[in-house]
């Protein structure tokens, strides 16, 4: 069983924000960028936090997809929880994830069954309890240097304003030729590749994805195949007085044509808010009396149930 598919609902929300972060992590060497880069590093050190991530997708002005998620992590023993709701205008599904007591648990809103995941890969975090991964400072520095060198004069598009309470508001907007041809090429190839996989491979059933209905996502995505380009990227971020990013939003405008030659203008919007820094308590579930199903995860093969 491919665990990435099982986590797709959560992945859409979190993965989209990671994409947005990577886009404007390379905005140059200006005061606004340096402030943001410093805040990214500081925020990354906070392991106890609540994240609310909302993602919407529109095509030619019509809503296609709405993903809302709340992700809570405690930073202790990798405990955490998440609630993700995916709505494509026709179908809606809510998925609950729990990481508690050394177990990973998944439940969907259309079932009373709590799936408890077991397997060699699922328990490896126990060997690292009480430890945190620290990136190599030299590697981090080298990556920053490469990114800064690649973006060049894009730093001129970053602005920063001071707000009440020593809050800093960071903003930038790129459109047309301001967007790197490299970014456009990579994005176009990624979208084409995803479309090819969707059309050539059968969609997995809910039984193969721990009850998560991935067709809700697949059927909502426009199948762009040609003339794909990124038309506009706009990002806003708020940095608090403790140098933490408390909110970041982004809009990415993409245009292209489908296999029938129909033009599409797609808008991806992402909004992530961080709260309860160092005071988050993840949700837990009492499994007593609940209907349980143990799912053994084999990283090399499809899963099977006990």
Coordinates of C-alpha atoms in Angstrom, one line a residue:
X1 CA 0.0 0.0 0.0
X2 CA 1.4 3.4 -0.9
X3 CA 1.3 5.5 2.3
X4 CA 1.5 8.7 0.2
X5 CA -1.9 7.9 -1.2
X6 CA -3.3 7.2 2.2
X7 CA -2.2 10.6 3.3
X8 CA -3.3 12.4 0.2
X9 CA -6.0 14.5 1.8
X10 CA -3.4 15.9 4.3
X11 CA -0.8 16.0 1.6
X12 CA -2.8 18.4 -0.6
X13 CA -3.0 21.0 2.1
X14 CA 0.5 20.6 3.5
X15 CA 2.2 19.9 0.3
X16 CA 0.7 23.0 -1.4
X17 CA 2.1 25.2 1.4
X18 CA 5.5 23.6 1.1
X19 CA 5.4 24.4 -2.6
X20 CA 4.5 28.0 -1.9
X21 CA 7.2 28.3 0.8
X22 CA 9.8 27.0 -1.7
X23 CA 8.6 29.6 -4.3
X24 CA 9.2 32.6 -2.1
X25 CA 12.1 31.2 -0.2
X26 CA 14.0 32.3 -3.3
X27 CA 13.1 35.9 -3.5
X28 CA 16.5 37.4 -3.2
X29 CA 18.7 39.3 -0.8
X30 CA 16.7 42.3 0.4
X31 CA 15.6 43.4 3.9
X32 CA 12.1 41.9 3.4
X33 CA 13.6 38.6 2.2
X34 CA 16.2 38.5 4.9
X35 CA 13.5 39.1 7.5
X36 CA 11.4 36.3 6.1
X37 CA 14.3 33.9 5.8
X38 CA 15.2 34.5 9.4
X39 CA 11.6 33.9 10.5
X40 CA 11.4 30.7 8.5
X41 CA 14.4 29.4 10.4
X42 CA 13.0 30.5 13.7
X43 CA 9.6 29.1 13.1
X44 CA 11.1 25.7 12.0
X45 CA 12.5 25.3 15.5
X46 CA 9.0 25.3 17.0
X47 CA 7.9 21.6 17.2
X48 CA 4.8 22.3 19.4
X49 CA 2.3 24.2 17.2
X50 CA -1.2 24.2 15.7
X51 CA -1.4 24.7 11.9
X52 CA -4.5 25.6 10.1
X53 CA -4.1 25.1 6.3
X54 CA -6.8 25.9 3.8
X55 CA -6.4 25.3 0.1
X56 CA -8.8 26.2 -2.7
X57 CA -8.7 25.5 -6.4
X58 CA -10.6 27.3 -9.1
X59 CA -10.8 26.8 -12.8
X60 CA -12.2 29.6 -15.1
X61 CA -13.8 31.1 -12.0
X62 CA -15.6 28.0 -10.9
X63 CA -14.6 26.4 -7.6
X64 CA -13.1 22.9 -8.0
X65 CA -11.7 21.9 -4.7
X66 CA -11.7 23.1 -1.0
X67 CA -9.4 21.5 1.5
X68 CA -9.4 22.5 5.2
X69 CA -7.1 21.0 7.7
X70 CA -6.0 21.5 11.3
X71 CA -2.7 19.9 12.3
X72 CA -1.5 19.7 15.9
X73 CA 1.9 18.6 17.0
X74 CA 3.3 18.4 20.5
X75 CA 6.9 17.8 19.8
X76 CA 7.0 15.1 22.4
X77 CA 7.3 11.5 21.2
X78 CA 6.1 12.6 17.8
X79 CA 2.5 12.9 19.1
X80 CA 0.2 14.7 16.9
X81 CA -3.3 14.8 15.3
X82 CA -4.9 16.2 12.1
X83 CA -8.4 16.7 10.8
X84 CA -8.6 17.2 7.0
X85 CA -11.9 17.9 5.1
X86 CA -11.8 17.6 1.3
X87 CA -14.8 19.0 -0.7
X88 CA -15.0 19.0 -4.5
X89 CA -18.5 20.5 -4.6
X90 CA -20.1 17.1 -5.1
X91 CA -18.5 14.9 -2.5
X92 CA -17.0 15.7 0.9
X93 CA -14.8 13.5 3.1
X94 CA -13.2 14.2 6.5
X95 CA -10.2 12.2 7.6
X96 CA -8.9 12.1 11.2
X97 CA -5.3 11.2 11.9
X98 CA -3.8 10.4 15.3
X99 CA -0.3 9.7 16.4
X100 CA -0.5 8.6 20.0
X101 CA 1.0 6.0 22.3
X102 CA 3.3 4.7 19.6
X103 CA 0.3 4.1 17.2
X104 CA -0.8 5.7 14.0
X105 CA -4.6 5.8 13.7
X106 CA -6.8 6.8 10.8
X107 CA -10.6 7.2 10.7
X108 CA -12.8 8.6 7.9
X109 CA -16.2 10.2 8.5
X110 CA -18.1 7.6 6.5
X111 CA -16.9 4.7 8.7
X112 CA -17.1 3.7 12.4
X113 CA -13.8 1.8 12.0
X114 CA -10.5 3.1 13.4
X115 CA -7.6 1.7 11.4
X116 CA -4.5 1.1 13.5
X117 CA -1.4 1.0 11.4
X118 CA 1.4 -1.5 12.2
X119 CA 4.6 -2.5 10.5
X120 CA 8.3 -2.1 10.5
X121 CA 8.3 1.4 9.1
X122 CA 5.5 2.6 11.3
X123 CA 7.3 2.1 14.6
X124 CA 10.8 3.4 13.7
X125 CA 10.2 6.7 15.4
X126 CA 10.3 4.9 18.8
X127 CA 14.0 4.5 18.4
X128 CA 14.4 8.3 18.2
X129 CA 12.1 9.4 21.0
X130 CA 13.5 12.5 22.8
X131 CA 15.7 13.5 19.9
X132 CA 15.2 16.1 17.3
X133 CA 16.7 16.2 13.8
X134 CA 19.1 19.2 13.4
X135 CA 20.0 20.2 9.9
X136 CA 23.7 20.5 9.1
X137 CA 24.4 24.3 9.3
X138 CA 26.9 24.1 6.5
X139 CA 24.4 22.4 4.2
X140 CA 21.7 25.0 5.0
X141 CA 24.1 27.8 4.3
X142 CA 25.2 26.3 1.0
X143 CA 21.6 25.8 -0.1
X144 CA 20.8 29.4 0.8
X145 CA 23.8 30.6 -1.3
X146 CA 22.6 28.6 -4.3
X147 CA 19.0 29.9 -4.0
X148 CA 20.1 33.5 -3.6
X149 CA 22.4 33.3 -6.6
X150 CA 19.7 31.9 -8.8
X151 CA 17.1 34.5 -8.1
X152 CA 19.2 37.5 -8.6
X153 CA 17.2 40.8 -9.0
X154 CA 13.9 39.3 -7.9
X155 CA 14.8 40.7 -4.5
X156 CA 13.6 44.1 -5.8
X157 CA 10.0 42.9 -5.8
X158 CA 9.9 42.2 -2.0
X159 CA 8.3 44.8 0.3
X160 CA 8.1 44.9 4.0
X161 CA 5.9 47.1 6.3
X162 CA 5.9 47.5 10.0
X163 CA 2.6 47.0 11.8
X164 CA 1.4 47.4 15.4
X165 CA 3.0 45.2 18.0
X166 CA 6.3 45.0 16.1
X167 CA 4.7 42.8 13.5
X168 CA 6.3 42.8 10.0
X169 CA 4.2 42.3 6.9
X170 CA 6.0 40.9 3.9
X171 CA 4.6 40.9 0.4
X172 CA 5.7 40.2 -3.1
X173 CA 4.0 39.7 -6.4
X174 CA 5.4 38.3 -9.7
X175 CA 3.7 38.1 -13.0
X176 CA 4.5 37.4 -16.7
X177 CA 8.2 37.7 -17.5
X178 CA 9.1 38.3 -13.9
X179 CA 8.6 34.6 -13.2
X180 CA 11.7 32.6 -13.9
X181 CA 11.6 30.5 -17.1
X182 CA 13.1 27.7 -15.0
X183 CA 10.2 27.7 -12.6
X184 CA 7.7 27.7 -15.5
X185 CA 9.4 24.8 -17.2
X186 CA 9.6 22.7 -14.0
X187 CA 6.0 23.5 -13.2
X188 CA 4.8 22.6 -16.6
X189 CA 6.6 19.3 -16.6
X190 CA 5.3 18.4 -13.1
X191 CA 1.6 19.1 -14.2
X192 CA 2.0 17.2 -17.4
X193 CA 3.5 14.2 -15.5
X194 CA 0.7 14.2 -13.0
X195 CA -1.9 14.3 -15.7
X196 CA -0.3 11.4 -17.5
X197 CA -0.3 9.3 -14.4
X198 CA -3.9 10.1 -13.7
X199 CA -5.0 9.1 -17.2
X200 CA -2.8 5.9 -17.5
X201 CA -3.1 4.4 -14.1
X202 CA -6.3 3.2 -12.5
X203 CA -7.3 5.0 -9.4
X204 CA -6.9 3.0 -6.2
X205 CA -10.0 1.9 -4.4
X206 CA -10.8 3.2 -0.9
X207 CA -9.8 -0.3 0.4
X208 CA -6.3 0.4 -0.9
X209 CA -6.0 3.8 0.7
X210 CA -7.2 3.1 4.2
X211 CA -10.7 4.4 3.4
X212 CA -9.5 7.7 1.9
X213 CA -11.4 8.5 -1.3
X214 CA -8.7 9.9 -3.6
X215 CA -11.1 10.1 -6.5
X216 CA -12.5 13.2 -4.8
X217 CA -9.2 14.9 -5.5
X218 CA -8.4 13.3 -8.9
X219 CA -11.8 14.2 -10.4
X220 CA -11.4 17.8 -9.3
X221 CA -8.1 18.6 -11.0
X222 CA -8.1 20.1 -14.5
X223 CA -6.2 17.9 -16.9
X224 CA -3.8 20.4 -18.5
X225 CA -1.6 19.0 -21.2
X226 CA -0.2 21.9 -23.3
X227 CA 0.7 25.6 -23.2
X228 CA 1.1 25.3 -19.4
X229 CA 2.6 28.3 -17.7
X230 CA 2.6 30.1 -14.4
X231 CA 1.1 33.6 -14.9
X232 CA 1.2 35.1 -11.5
X233 CA 2.4 34.4 -7.9
X234 CA 1.4 36.6 -5.0
X235 CA 2.5 35.9 -1.4
X236 CA 1.9 37.7 1.9
X237 CA 3.4 36.7 5.3
X238 CA 3.1 38.1 8.8
X239 CA 6.0 37.8 11.2
X240 CA 5.4 38.4 14.9
X241 CA 7.6 40.1 17.5
X242 CA 9.2 36.7 18.3
X243 CA 10.3 36.3 14.7
X244 CA 7.7 33.6 14.0
X245 CA 5.6 33.4 10.9
X246 CA 2.0 33.4 12.2
X247 CA 0.2 33.6 8.8
X248 CA 1.2 33.2 5.2
X249 CA -1.1 33.3 2.2
X250 CA -0.4 32.7 -1.5
X251 CA -2.2 32.7 -4.9
X252 CA -0.7 31.0 -7.9
X253 CA -2.3 31.6 -11.3
X254 CA -1.7 28.9 -13.9
X255 CA -3.0 28.7 -17.5
X256 CA -3.0 25.9 -20.0
X257 CA -5.1 23.8 -22.4
X258 CA -6.6 20.3 -21.9
X259 CA -6.4 17.5 -24.5
X260 CA -9.4 18.9 -26.3
X261 CA -7.8 22.4 -26.7
X262 CA -10.0 24.1 -24.1
X263 CA -8.3 26.9 -22.3
X264 CA -8.1 26.9 -18.5
X265 CA -7.2 29.6 -16.0
X266 CA -6.5 27.8 -12.7
X267 CA -6.1 29.7 -9.4
X268 CA -4.5 27.9 -6.4
X269 CA -5.0 29.7 -3.1
X270 CA -3.3 28.7 0.1
X271 CA -3.7 30.1 3.6
X272 CA -1.8 28.8 6.6
X273 CA -2.1 30.1 10.1
X274 CA 0.2 29.1 13.0
X275 CA -1.1 29.4 16.6
X276 CA -0.6 28.0 20.1
X277 CA 3.1 27.9 19.6
X278 CA 4.7 25.8 22.5
X279 CA 1.2 25.4 24.0
X280 CA -0.5 22.9 21.7
X281 CA -2.1 19.7 22.9
X282 CA -2.9 17.3 20.0
X283 CA -6.2 15.6 19.9
X284 CA -6.4 11.9 21.0
X285 CA -8.9 9.2 20.7
X286 CA -10.0 6.6 23.4
X287 CA -10.0 3.3 21.5
X288 CA -11.9 1.5 24.3
X289 CA -15.0 0.0 22.9
X290 CA -14.3 1.3 19.4
X291 CA -14.4 -0.9 16.3
X292 CA -10.7 -1.5 15.4
X293 CA -9.0 -2.8 12.3
X294 CA -5.3 -3.5 12.4
X295 CA -3.6 -2.7 9.1
X296 CA -0.1 -4.1 8.6
X297 CA 2.1 -1.9 6.4
X298 CA 4.7 -3.6 4.2
X299 CA 6.9 -0.9 2.5
X300 CA 7.6 -3.3 -0.3
X301 CA 4.2 -4.8 -0.9
X302 CA 0.5 -3.8 -0.7
X303 CA -1.0 -3.9 2.8
X304 CA -3.2 -6.7 4.1
X305 CA -5.5 -6.8 7.1
X306 CA -5.6 -9.1 10.1

